[in-house]
Short mmCIF file of C-alpha atoms in Angstrom, two decimals:
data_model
loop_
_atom_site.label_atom_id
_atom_site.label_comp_id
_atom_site.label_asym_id
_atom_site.label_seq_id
_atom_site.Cartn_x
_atom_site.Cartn_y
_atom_site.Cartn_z
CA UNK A 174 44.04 -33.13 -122.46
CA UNK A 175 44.53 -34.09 -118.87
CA UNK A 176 42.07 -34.01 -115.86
CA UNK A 177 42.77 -30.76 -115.12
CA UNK A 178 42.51 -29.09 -118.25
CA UNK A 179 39.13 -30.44 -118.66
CA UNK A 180 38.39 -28.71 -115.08
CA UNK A 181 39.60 -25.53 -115.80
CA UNK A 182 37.27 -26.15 -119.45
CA UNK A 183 34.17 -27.09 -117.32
CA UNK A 184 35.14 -24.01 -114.89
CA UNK A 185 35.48 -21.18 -117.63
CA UNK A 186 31.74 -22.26 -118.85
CA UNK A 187 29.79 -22.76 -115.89
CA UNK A 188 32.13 -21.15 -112.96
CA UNK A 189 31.55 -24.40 -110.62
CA UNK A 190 32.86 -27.87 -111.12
CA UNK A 191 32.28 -30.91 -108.38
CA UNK A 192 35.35 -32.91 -108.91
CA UNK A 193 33.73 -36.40 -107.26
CA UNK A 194 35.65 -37.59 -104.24
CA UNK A 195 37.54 -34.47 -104.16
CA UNK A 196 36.03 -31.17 -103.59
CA UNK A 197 34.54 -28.37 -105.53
CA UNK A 198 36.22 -25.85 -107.63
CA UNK A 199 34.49 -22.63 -108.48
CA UNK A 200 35.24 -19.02 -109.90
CA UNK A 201 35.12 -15.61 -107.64
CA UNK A 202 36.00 -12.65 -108.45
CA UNK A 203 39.27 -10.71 -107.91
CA UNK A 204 40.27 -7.28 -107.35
CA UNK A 205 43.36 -6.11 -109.38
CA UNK A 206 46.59 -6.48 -108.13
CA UNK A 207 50.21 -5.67 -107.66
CA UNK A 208 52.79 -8.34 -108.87
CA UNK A 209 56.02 -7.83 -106.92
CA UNK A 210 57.86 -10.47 -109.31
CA UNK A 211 57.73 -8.36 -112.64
CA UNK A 212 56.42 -4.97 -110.90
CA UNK A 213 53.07 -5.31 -112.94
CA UNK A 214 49.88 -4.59 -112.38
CA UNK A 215 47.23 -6.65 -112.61
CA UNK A 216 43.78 -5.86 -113.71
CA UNK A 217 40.86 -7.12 -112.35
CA UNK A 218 40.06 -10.86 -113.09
CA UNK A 219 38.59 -13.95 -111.81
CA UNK A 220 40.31 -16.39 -109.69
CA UNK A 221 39.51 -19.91 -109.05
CA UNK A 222 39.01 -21.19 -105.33
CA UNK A 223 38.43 -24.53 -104.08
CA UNK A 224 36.64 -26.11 -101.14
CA UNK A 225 38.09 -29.69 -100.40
CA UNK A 226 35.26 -32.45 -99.70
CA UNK A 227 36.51 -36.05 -99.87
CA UNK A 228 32.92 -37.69 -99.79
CA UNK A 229 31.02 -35.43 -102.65
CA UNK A 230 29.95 -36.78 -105.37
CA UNK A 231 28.38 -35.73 -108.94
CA UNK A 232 28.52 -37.28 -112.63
CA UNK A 233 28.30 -34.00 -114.34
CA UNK A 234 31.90 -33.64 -114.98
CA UNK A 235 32.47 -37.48 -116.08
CA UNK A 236 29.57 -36.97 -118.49
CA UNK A 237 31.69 -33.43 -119.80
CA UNK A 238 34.80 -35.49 -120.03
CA UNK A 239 33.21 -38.05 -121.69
CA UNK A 240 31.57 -35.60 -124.53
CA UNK A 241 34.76 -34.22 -125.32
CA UNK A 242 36.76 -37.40 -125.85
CA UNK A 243 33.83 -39.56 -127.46
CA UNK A 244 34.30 -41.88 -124.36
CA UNK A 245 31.20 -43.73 -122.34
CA UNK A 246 31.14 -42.23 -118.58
CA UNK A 247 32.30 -45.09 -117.43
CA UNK A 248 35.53 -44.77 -118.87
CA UNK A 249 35.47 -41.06 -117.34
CA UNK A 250 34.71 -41.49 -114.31
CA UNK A 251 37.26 -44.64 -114.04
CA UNK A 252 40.11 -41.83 -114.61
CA UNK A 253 38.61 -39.14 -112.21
CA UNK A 254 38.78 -41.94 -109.38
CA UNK A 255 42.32 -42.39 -110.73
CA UNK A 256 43.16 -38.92 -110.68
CA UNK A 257 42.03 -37.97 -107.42
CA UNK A 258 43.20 -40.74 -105.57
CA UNK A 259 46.62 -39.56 -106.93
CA UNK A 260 46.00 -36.07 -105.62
CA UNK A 261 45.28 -37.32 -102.14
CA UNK A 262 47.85 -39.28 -101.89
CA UNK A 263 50.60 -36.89 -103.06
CA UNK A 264 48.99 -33.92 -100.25
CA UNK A 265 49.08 -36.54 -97.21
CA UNK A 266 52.73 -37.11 -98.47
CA UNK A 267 54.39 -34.11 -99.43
CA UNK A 268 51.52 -31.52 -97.74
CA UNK A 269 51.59 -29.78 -100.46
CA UNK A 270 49.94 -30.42 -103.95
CA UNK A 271 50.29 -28.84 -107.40
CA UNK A 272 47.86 -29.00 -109.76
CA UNK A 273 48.29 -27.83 -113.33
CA UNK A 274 46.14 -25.05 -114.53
CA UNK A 275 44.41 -24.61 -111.55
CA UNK A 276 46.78 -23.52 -108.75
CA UNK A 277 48.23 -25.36 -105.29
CA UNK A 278 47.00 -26.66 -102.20
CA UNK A 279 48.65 -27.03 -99.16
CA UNK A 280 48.10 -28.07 -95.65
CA UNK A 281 49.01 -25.86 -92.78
CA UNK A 282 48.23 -26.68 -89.00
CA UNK A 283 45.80 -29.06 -90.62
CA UNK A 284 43.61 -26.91 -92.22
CA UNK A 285 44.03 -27.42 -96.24
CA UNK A 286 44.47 -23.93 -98.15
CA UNK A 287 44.17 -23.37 -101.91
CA UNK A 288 45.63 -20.95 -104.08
CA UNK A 289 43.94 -20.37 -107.04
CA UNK A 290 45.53 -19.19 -110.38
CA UNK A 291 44.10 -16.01 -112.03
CA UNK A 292 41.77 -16.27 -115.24
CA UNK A 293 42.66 -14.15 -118.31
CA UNK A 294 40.19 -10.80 -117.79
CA UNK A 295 38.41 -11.77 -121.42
CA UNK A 296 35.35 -11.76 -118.97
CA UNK A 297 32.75 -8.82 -120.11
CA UNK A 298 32.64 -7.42 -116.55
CA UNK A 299 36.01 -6.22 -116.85
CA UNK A 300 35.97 -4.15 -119.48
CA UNK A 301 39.03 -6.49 -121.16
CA UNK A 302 41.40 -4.39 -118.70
CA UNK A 303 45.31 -5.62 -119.82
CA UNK A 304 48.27 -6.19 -117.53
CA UNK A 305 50.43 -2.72 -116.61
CA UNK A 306 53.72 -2.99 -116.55
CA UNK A 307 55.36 -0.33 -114.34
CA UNK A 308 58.26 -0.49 -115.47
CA UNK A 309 56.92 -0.02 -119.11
CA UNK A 310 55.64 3.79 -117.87
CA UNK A 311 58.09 6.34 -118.78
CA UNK A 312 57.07 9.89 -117.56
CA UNK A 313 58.14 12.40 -119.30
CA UNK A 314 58.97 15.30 -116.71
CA UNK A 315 59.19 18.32 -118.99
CA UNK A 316 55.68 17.65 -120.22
CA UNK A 317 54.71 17.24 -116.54
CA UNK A 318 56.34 20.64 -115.56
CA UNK A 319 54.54 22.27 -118.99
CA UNK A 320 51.06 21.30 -117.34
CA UNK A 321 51.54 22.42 -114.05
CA UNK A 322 52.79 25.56 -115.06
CA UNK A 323 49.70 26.02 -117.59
CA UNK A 324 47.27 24.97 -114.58
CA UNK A 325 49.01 27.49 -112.00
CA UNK A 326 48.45 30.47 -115.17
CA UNK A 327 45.07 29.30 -115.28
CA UNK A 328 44.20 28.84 -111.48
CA UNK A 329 45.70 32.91 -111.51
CA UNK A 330 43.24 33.80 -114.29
CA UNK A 331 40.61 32.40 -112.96
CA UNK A 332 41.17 34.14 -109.24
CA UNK A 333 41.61 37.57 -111.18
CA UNK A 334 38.55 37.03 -113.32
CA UNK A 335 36.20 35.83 -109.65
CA UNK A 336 37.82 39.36 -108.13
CA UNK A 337 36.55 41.82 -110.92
CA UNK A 338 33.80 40.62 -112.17
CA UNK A 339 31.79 41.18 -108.54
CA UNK A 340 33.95 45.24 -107.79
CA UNK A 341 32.47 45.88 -111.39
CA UNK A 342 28.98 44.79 -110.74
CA UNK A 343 29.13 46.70 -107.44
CA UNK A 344 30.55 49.92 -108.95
CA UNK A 345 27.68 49.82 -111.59
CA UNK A 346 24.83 49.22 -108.98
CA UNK A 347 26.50 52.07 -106.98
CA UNK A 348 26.50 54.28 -109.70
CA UNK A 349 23.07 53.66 -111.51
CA UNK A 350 20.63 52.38 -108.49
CA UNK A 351 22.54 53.12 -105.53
CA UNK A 352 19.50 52.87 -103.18
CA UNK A 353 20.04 48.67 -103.92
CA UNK A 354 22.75 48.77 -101.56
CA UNK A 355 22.60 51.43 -99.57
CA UNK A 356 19.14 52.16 -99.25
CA UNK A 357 16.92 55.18 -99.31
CA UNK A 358 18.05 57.83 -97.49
CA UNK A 359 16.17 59.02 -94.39
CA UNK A 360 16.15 62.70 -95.06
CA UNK A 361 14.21 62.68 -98.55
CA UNK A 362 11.51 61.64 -96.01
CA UNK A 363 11.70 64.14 -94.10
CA UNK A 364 12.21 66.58 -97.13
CA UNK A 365 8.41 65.43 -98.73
CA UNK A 366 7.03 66.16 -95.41
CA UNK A 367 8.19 69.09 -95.32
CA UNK A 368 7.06 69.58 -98.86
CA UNK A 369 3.63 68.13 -98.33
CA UNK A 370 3.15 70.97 -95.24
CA UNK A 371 4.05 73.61 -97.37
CA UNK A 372 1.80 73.03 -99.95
CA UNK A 373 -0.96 72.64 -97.04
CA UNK A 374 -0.20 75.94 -96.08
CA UNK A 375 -0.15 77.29 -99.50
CA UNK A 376 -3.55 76.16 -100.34
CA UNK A 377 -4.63 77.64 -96.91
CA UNK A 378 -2.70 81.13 -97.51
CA UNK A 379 -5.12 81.37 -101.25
CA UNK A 380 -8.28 80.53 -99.26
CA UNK A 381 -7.44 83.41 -96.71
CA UNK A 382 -6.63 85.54 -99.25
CA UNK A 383 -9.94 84.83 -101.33
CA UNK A 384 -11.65 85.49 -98.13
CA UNK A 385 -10.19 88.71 -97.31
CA UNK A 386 -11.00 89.94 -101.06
CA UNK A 387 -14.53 88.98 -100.92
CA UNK A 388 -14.80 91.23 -97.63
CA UNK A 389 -12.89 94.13 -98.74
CA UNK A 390 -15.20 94.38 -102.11
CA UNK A 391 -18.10 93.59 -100.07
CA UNK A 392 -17.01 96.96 -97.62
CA UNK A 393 -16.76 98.60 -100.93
CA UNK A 394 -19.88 98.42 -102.15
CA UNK A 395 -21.31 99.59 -98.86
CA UNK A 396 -19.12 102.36 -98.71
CA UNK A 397 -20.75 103.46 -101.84
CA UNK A 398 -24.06 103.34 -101.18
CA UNK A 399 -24.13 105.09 -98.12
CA UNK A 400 -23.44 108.84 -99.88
CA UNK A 401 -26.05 108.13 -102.09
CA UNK A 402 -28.36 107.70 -99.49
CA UNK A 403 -27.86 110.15 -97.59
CA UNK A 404 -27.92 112.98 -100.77
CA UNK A 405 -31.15 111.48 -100.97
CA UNK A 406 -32.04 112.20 -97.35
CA UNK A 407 -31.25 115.77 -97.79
CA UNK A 408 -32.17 116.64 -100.76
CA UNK A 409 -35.74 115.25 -99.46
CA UNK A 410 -35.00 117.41 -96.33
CA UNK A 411 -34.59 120.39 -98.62
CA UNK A 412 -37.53 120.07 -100.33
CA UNK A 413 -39.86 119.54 -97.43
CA UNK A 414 -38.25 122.88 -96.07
CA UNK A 415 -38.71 124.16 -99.49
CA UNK A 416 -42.39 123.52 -99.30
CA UNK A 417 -43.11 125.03 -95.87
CA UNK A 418 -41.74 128.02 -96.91
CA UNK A 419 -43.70 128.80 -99.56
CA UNK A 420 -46.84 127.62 -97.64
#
């Protein structure tokens, strides 16, 4: 393995690798993509960046080198310096440097740019998403039509169903409790008033008439005993006469 594999290695299990005398590379995140060369999409995925820093320095990457080959760190970090002092060298040249597995740098109005190559999306927070390929789609147009006509049948079913369903529940409410909607009507009011006074003046009409009978009984009864009374006068009359008479 070369320099940069063991990088890209280091990178994939810790996302950050200080490359001494170099710079740092480090993972970020991407969002997916559109790649106009084969008209695919990508999903998302992590990308590798890199922040150039000639005078940084760390022995955690010789000392990862060195565990994978079964080397001593010296011997490491003797072919980092190697490496990097290559990489330099070629980007002051040619302004432009290529590194394998990890992506390009270049220098533009002397600022230095990176771009990073894209990880596979094996990563857990993306759901192992795979490449689209566009092209690779084929729609099939008859099926397409077949839905659309099936959603406009049921779009009109469901409009017709929304309309009845509320002119039925009104016609029943108007038919079996019609004061719901339209209220009580004023004059059945008015029509137990009246009701209520007539009643008054029924119960007043009996009383009178009890009244009145009690009187014309009571005139009865006095018309009654006034003949007898006055037979007795005169028979009493008579008698006294009666008396004289014979006296």
């Amino acid at each position: 393995m070369n320099i940069s594999a063991y990088i890209l290695e280091y990178l994939k299990q810790f996302g950050s690798v200080t490359v001494p005398g170099f710079g740092v590379f480090y993972l970020e995140n991407s969002k997916a993509i559109i790649n106009s060369d084969n008209g695919s999409i990508l999903p998302p995925s992590s990308q590798i960046a890199f922040t150039p820093d000639y005078g940084v320095k760390s022995d955690e990457l010789a000392a990862f080198i060195s565990s994978q080959k079964q080397s001593s760190i010296e011997s490491s970090k003797n072919e980092l310096l190697i490496q990097t002092d290559f990489w330099k060298k070629k980007l002051q040249a040619d302004q432009m440097l290529e590194i394998q597995n990890l992506g390009s740098i270049f220098i533009e109005d002397g600022k230095t740019h990176f771009k990073g190559n894209r990880l596979e999306s094996d990563h857990p927070d993306f759901y192992g998403l795979e490449e689209i390929r566009i092209s690779d789609m084929n729609v099939d147009h008859s099926h397409t039509d077949n839905m659309a006509n099936e959603y406009q049948f049921n779009t009109s079913l469901l409009w017709i169903f929304l309309f009845i369903v509320p002119v039925l529940g009104i016609l029943y409410l108007t038919y079996t409790q019609p004061e719901l909607l339209f209220g009580k009507k004023s004059f059945d009011e008015a029509s137990a008033q009246v009701r209520t006074q007539e009643k008054v003046k029924e119960v007043v009409r009996v009383k009178y008439d009890s009244l009145q009978q009690k009187r014309s009984d009571s005139l009865k009864k006095d018309s009654l005993a006034d003949p007898a009374a006055k037979n007795a006068g005169i028979q009493t009359n008579k008698n006294n006469i009666k008396a004289t008479w014979q006296k």
